[in-house]
Structures are given as structure tokens and as C-alpha cells.
mmCIF file of C-alpha atoms and ligand atoms in Angstrom:
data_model
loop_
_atom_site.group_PDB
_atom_site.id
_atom_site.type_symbol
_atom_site.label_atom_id
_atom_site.label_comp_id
_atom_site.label_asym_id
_atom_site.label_seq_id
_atom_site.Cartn_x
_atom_site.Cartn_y
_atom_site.Cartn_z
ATOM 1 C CA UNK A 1 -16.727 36.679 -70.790
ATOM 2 C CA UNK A 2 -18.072 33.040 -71.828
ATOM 3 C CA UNK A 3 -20.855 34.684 -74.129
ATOM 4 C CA UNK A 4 -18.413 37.108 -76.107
ATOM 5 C CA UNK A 5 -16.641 33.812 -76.665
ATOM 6 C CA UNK A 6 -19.490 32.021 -77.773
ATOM 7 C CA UNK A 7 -20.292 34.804 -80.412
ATOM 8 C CA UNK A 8 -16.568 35.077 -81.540
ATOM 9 C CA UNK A 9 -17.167 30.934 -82.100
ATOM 10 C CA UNK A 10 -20.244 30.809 -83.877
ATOM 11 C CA UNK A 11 -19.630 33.878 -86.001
ATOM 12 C CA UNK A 12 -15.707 32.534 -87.115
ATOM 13 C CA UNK A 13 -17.057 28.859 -87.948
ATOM 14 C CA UNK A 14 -19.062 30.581 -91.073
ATOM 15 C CA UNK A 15 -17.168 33.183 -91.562
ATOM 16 C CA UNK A 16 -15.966 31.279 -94.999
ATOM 17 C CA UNK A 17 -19.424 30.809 -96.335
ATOM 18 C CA UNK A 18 -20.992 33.852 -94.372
ATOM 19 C CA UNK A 19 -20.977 36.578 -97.091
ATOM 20 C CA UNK A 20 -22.884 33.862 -99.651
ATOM 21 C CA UNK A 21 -25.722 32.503 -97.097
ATOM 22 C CA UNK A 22 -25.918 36.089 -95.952
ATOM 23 C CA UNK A 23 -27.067 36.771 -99.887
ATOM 24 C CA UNK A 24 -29.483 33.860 -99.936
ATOM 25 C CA UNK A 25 -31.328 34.471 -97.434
ATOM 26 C CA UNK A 26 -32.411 38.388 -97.655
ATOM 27 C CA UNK A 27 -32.741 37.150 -101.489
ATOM 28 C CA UNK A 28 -29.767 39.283 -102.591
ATOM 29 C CA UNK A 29 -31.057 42.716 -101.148
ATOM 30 C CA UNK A 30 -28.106 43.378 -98.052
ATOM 31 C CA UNK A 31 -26.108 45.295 -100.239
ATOM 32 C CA UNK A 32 -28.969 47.854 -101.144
ATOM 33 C CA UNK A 33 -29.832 48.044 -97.006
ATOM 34 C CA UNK A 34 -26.315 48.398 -96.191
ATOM 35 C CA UNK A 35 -25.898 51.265 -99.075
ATOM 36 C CA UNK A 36 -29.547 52.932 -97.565
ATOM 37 C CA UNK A 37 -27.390 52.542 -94.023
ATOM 38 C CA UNK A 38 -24.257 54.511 -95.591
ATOM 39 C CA UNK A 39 -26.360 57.208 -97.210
ATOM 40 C CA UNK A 40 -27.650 58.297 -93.592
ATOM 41 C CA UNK A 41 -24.045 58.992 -93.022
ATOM 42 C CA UNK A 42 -23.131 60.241 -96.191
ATOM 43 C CA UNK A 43 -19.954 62.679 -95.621
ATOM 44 C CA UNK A 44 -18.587 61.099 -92.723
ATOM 45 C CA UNK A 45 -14.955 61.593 -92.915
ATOM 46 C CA UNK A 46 -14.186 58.944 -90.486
ATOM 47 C CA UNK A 47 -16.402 56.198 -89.733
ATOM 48 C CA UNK A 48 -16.069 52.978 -87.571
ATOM 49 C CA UNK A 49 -18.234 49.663 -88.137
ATOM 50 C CA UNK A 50 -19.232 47.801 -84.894
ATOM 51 C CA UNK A 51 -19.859 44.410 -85.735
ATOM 52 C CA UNK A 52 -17.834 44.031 -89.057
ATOM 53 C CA UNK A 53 -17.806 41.133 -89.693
ATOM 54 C CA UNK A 54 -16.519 40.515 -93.174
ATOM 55 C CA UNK A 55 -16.244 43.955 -93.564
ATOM 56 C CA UNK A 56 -19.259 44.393 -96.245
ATOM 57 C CA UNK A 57 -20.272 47.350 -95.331
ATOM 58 C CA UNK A 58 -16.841 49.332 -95.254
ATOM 59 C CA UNK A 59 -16.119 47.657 -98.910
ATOM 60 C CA UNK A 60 -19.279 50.037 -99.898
ATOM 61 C CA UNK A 61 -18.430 53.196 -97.902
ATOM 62 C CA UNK A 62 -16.687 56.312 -99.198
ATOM 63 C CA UNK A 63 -13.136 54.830 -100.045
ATOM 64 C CA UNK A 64 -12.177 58.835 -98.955
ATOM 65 C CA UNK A 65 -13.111 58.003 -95.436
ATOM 66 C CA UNK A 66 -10.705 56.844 -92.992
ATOM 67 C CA UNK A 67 -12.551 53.372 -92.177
ATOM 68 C CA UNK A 68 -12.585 50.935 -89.609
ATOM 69 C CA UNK A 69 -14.303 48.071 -88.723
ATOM 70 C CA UNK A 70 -14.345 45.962 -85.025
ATOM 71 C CA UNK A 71 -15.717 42.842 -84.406
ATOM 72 C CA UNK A 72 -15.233 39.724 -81.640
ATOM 73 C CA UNK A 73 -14.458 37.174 -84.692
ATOM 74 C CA UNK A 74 -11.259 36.704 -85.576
ATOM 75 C CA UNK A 75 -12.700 34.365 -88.583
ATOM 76 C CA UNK A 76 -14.570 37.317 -90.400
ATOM 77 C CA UNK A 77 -12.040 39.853 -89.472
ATOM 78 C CA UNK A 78 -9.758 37.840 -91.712
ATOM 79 C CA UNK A 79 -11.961 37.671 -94.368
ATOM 80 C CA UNK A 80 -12.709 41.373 -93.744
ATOM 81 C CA UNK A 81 -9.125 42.167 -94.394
ATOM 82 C CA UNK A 82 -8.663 40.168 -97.397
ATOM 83 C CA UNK A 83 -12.009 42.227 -98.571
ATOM 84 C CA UNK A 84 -10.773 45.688 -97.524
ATOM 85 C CA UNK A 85 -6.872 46.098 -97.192
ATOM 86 C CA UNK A 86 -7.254 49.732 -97.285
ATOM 87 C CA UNK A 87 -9.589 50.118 -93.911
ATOM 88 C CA UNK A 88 -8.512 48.901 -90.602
ATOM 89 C CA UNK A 89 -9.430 45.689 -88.712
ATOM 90 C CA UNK A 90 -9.230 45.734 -84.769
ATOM 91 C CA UNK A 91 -10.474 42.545 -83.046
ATOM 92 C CA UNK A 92 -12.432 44.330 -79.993
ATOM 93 C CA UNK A 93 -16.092 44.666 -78.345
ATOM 94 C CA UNK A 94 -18.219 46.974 -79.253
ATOM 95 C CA UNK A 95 -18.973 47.356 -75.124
ATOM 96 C CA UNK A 96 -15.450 48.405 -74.780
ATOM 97 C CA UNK A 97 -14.339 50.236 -77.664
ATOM 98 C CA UNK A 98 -10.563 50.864 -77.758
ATOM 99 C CA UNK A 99 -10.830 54.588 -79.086
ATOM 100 C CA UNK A 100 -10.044 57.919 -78.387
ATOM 101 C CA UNK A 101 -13.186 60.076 -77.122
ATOM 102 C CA UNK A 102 -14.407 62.160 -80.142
ATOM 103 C CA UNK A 103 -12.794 59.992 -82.541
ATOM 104 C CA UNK A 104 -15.572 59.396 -85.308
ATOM 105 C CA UNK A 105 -18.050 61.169 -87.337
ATOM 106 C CA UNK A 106 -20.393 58.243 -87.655
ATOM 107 C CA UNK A 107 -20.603 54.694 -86.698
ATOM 108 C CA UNK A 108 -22.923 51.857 -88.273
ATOM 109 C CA UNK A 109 -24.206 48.472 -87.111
ATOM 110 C CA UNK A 110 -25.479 46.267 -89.928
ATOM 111 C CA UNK A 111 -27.122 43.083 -88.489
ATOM 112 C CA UNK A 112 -25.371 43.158 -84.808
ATOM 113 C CA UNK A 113 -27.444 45.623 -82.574
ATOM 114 C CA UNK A 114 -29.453 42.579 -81.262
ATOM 115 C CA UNK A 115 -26.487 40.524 -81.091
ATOM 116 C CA UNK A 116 -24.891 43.091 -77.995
ATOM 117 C CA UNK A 117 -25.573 41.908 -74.743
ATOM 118 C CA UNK A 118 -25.244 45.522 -72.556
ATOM 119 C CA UNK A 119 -26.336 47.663 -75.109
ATOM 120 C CA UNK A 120 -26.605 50.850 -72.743
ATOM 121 C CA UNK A 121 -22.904 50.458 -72.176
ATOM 122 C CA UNK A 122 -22.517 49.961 -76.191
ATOM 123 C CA UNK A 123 -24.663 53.398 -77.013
ATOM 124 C CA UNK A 124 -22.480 55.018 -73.684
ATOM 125 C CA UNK A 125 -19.402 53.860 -75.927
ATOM 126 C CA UNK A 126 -20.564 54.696 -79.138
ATOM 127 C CA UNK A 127 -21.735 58.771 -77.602
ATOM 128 C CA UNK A 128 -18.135 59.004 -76.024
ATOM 129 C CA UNK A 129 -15.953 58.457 -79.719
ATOM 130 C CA UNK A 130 -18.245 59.785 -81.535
ATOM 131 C CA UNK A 131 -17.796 63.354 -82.401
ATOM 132 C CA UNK A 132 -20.180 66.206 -80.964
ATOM 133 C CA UNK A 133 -23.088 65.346 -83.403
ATOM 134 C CA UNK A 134 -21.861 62.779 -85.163
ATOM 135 C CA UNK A 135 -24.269 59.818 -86.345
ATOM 136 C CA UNK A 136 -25.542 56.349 -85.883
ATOM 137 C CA UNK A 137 -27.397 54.369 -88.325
ATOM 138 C CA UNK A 138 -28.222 50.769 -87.631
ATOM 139 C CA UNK A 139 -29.985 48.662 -89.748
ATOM 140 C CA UNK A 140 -31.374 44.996 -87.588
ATOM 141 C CA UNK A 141 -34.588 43.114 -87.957
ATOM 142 C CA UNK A 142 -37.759 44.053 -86.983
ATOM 143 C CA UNK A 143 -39.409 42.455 -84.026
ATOM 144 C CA UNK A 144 -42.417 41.118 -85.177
ATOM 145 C CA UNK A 145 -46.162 38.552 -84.371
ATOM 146 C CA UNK A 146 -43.728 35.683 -85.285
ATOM 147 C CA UNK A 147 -40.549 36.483 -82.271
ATOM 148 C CA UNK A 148 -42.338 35.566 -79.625
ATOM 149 C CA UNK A 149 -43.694 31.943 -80.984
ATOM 150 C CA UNK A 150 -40.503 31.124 -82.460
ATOM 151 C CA UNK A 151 -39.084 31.666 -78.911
ATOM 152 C CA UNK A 152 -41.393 30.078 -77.670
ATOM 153 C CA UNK A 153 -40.761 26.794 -80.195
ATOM 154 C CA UNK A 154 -36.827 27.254 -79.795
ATOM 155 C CA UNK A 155 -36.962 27.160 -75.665
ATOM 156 C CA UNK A 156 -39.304 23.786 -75.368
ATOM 157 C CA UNK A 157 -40.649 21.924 -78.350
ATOM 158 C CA UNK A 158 -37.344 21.903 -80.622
ATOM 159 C CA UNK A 159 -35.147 22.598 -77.930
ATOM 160 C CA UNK A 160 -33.850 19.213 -77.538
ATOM 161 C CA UNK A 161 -33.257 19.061 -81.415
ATOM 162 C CA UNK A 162 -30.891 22.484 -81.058
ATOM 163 C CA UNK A 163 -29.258 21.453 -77.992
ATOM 164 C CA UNK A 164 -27.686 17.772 -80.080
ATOM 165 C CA UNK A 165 -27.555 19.884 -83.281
ATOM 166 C CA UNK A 166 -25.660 22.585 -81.528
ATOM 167 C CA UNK A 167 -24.894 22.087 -78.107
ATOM 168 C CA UNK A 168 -26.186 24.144 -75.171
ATOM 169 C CA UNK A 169 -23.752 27.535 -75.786
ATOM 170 C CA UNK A 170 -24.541 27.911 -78.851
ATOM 171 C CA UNK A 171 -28.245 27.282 -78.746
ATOM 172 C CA UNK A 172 -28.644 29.656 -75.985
ATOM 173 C CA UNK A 173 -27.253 32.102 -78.106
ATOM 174 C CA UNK A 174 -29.550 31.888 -81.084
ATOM 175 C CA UNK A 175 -32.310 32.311 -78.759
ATOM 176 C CA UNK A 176 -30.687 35.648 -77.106
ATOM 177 C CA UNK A 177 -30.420 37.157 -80.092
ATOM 178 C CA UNK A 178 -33.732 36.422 -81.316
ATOM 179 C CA UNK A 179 -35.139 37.669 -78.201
ATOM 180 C CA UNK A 180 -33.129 40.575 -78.279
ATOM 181 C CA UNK A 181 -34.431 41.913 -81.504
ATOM 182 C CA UNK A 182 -36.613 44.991 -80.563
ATOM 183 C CA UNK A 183 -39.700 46.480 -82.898
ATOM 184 C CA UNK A 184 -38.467 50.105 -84.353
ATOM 185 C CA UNK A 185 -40.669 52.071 -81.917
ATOM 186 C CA UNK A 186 -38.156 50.201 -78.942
ATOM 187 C CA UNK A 187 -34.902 51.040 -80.846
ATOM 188 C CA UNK A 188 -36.203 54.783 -81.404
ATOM 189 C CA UNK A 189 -36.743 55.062 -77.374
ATOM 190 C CA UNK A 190 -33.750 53.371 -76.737
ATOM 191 C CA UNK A 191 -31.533 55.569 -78.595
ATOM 192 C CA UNK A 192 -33.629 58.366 -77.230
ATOM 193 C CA UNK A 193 -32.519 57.702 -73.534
ATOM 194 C CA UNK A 194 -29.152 57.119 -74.083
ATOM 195 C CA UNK A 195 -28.083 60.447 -75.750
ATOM 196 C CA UNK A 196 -29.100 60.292 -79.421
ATOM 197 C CA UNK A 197 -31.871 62.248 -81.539
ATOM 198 C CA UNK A 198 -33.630 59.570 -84.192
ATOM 199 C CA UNK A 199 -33.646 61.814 -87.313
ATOM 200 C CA UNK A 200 -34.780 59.122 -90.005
ATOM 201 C CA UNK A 201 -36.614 55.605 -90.209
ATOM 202 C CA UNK A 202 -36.652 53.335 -93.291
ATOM 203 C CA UNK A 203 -38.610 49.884 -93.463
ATOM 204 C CA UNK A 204 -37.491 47.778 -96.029
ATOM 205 C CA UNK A 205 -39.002 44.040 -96.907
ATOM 206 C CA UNK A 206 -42.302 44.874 -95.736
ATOM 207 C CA UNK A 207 -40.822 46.189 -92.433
ATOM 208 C CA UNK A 208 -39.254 43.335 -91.084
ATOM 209 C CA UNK A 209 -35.943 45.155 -91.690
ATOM 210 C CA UNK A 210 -35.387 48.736 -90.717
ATOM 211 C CA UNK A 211 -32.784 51.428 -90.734
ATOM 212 C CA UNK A 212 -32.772 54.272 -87.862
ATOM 213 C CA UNK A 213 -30.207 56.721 -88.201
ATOM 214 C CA UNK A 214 -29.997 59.104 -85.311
ATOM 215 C CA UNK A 215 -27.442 62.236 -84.223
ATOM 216 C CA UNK A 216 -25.601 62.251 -81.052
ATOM 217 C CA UNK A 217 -26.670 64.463 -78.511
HETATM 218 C C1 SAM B 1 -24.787 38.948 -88.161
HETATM 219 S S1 SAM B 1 -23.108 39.441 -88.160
HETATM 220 C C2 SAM B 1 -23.164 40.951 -89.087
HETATM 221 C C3 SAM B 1 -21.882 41.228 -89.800
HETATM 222 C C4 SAM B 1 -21.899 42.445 -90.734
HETATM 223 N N1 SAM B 1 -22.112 43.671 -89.992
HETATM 224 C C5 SAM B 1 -22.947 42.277 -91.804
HETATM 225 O O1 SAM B 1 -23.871 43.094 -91.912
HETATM 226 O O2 SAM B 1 -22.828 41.300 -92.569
HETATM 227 C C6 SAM B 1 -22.888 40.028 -86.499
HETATM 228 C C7 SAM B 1 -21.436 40.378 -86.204
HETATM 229 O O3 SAM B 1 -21.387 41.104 -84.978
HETATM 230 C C8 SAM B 1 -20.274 40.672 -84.237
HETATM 231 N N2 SAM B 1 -20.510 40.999 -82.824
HETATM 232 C C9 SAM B 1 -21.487 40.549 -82.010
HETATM 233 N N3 SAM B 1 -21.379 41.078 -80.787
HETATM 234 C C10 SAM B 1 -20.311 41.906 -80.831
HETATM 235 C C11 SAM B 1 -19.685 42.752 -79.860
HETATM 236 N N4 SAM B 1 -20.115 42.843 -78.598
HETATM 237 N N5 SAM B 1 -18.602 43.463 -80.253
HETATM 238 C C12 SAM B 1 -18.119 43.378 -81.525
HETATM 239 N N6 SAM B 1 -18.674 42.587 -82.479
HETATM 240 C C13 SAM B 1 -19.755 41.864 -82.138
HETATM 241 C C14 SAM B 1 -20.190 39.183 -84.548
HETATM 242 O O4 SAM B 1 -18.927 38.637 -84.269
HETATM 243 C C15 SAM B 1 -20.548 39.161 -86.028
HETATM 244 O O5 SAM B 1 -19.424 39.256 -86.861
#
């Protein structure tokens, strides 16, 4: 699929300098979400991370827990594993996860939920390894009055500006995934219709980020 490709691209050519600009820019508060994240899964005994990348969020889980981590980026996957040789790496999409039904007591997504592009087949994944009532906590960025005018800036007036900066692929994708983000009240129906009871919400930097953790169904 050419946009799992693209994804696997961008993500692996900053995979070296990811974890740092990653810092920056949510001013050194990630960790302290991610943690929030883990807590909403706290005594998972086995626990699988969609959308490693460098494998941050495993680092900070129970080192007790059998851990794994999937992502389409072979780039952070290899920084994941330099990170983390004690949890498992598997290069695979989160659409198609290559698990055994009823395999995991929780699974988290930091940062990647609006990065999927089927995410009904994703949550129809995530129900079938996931153990009966087992969790799912994903922490993303709000949707908020600013999405739609910076899609709206990124499609005509700077689009030309993206496309020689970045080429078409890769611009397109940007733009997906920013108009893929959904508000909290979108996630919580989402979840809802697929199979999963929202038990908790958390805002965090005045609500542009959130954490929903839910229980499967
Ligand atoms: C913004 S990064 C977040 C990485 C990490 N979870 C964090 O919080 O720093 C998004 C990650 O999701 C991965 N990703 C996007 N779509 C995916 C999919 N369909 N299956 C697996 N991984 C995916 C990307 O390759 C990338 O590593």
C-alpha cells in the first residue's frame, strides 16, 4: 500500500533526531502523558504498543510486563531496540496485526491514532487480541478552532511551498493526518461503536492533548 510506505518513509528519515524534536516541541511534557497513558493500564501483564516508534513508551512501562511494540518504520524500530532490548520489536501494521486472538491485556497508541488510515479495521484488530476486557488508552491531539484553517492554508496558499519542500507523497500525508485528528467527544463515539466502553478522559495542555482509556467489550 503506497501510503503505509509513505509513513514507514517519513517516520524512518527522523527517526535519529525523533525522540529530541519530539521533547521540544510538547516543551518536555511526553514523558508525563505517556506515564498518565500507562497508569490507565496499570497491571497489564502483557501489553502491545501500536505505533512504537522509538519505543518510548515501552521504556516507561512495567519492566514485569511482557512488552511489545509494532510499528511500519523500520528506522524507529531500530532505535526502539537499541532503547528497549528486553521488549520485542515486530515491523507490522497496526490494520493487520500479526497476533494471536486474546493475546493482550492492554494496548496503547501514543501519538499514532490519527496517523491510521482504516481505523475501524485497526479497533476490529485491536478487540480481536485483546483479552475479554482488556484496555485501550490512546493519548493524540485534540482537534481544535485552528485544524480546519491550517488545512485549509496547507491544501492552497502554502501548498506549493510543501509540495518543493517535500514533494507531493509526503505533503499529502501531513495533511491526512492533520485532518484525521478527531476532537475527544469523536474518539469517545468512535470507540463506542466499535466494541469498547470509554471509562476515563484526561486533557492535558489546556486540552489540546487528551488521553481516553476505554475497556473492551
Ligand atoms: C508520531 S509517531 C509516534 C511514535 C511513538 N508512539 C511516540 O509516542 O513517540 C507515529 C508512529 O506511528 C507509526 N504508524 C503510523 N501508522 C501505522 C500503522 N498503520 N501501523 C503501525 N505503525 C504505524 C509510524 O511509523 C510512527 O512511528
Amino acid at each position: 500500500m503506497k501510503h503505509k510506505q509513505i509513513i514507514a518513509d517519513v517516520f524512518s528519515s527522523v527517526s535519529r533526531h525523533y525522540d529530541t524534536f519530539l521533547n521540544l516541541i510538547t516543551f518536555r511534557r511526553i514523558k508525563d502523558w505517556q506515564r498518565a497513558m500507562l497508569k490507565e493500564v496499570e497491571g497489564a501483564k502483557t501489553l502491545l504498543d501500536v505505533g512504537t516508534g522509538t519505543g518510548e513508551v515501552l521504556l516507561q512501562a512495567d519492566p514485569q510486563a511482557m512488552r511489545v511494540g509494532i510499528d511500519l518504520s523500520l528506522g524507529m524500530l531500530k532505535v526502539a531496540r537499541k532503547k528497549c532490548p528486553n521488549c520485542g520489536f515486530v515491523l507490522a501494521d497496526a490494520e493487520n496485526v500479526p497476533f494471536k486472538t486474546s493475546s493482550f491485556d492492554a494496548i496503547t497508541l501514543s501519538l499514532v491514532y490519527r496517523h491510521l488510515y482504516n481505523r475501524d479495521q485497526f479497533l476490529k484488530e485491536a478487540r480481536r487480541v485483546l483479552k475479554p476486557e482488556g484496555r485501550l488508552a490512546i493519548l493524540d491531539i485534540n482537534k481544535f478552532w485552528l485544524t480546519p484553517l491550517l488545512v485549509f492554508l496547507m491544501k492552497f496558499p502554502i501548498k506549493p511551498l510543501g509540495l518543493m519542500l517535500f514533494g507531493r507523497d509526503k505533503w499529502e500525508f501531513f495533511i491526512h493526518s492533520l485532518e484525521n485528528s478527531l476532537s475527544e467527544e469523536e474518539l469517545k463515539r468512535e470507540l463506542e461503536s466499535n466494541g469498547f466502553k470509554v471509562i476515563k478522559t484526561q486533557k492535558r495542555l489546556f486540552g489540546i492533548v487528551y488521553i481516553v482509556s476505554a475497556q473492551r467489550i
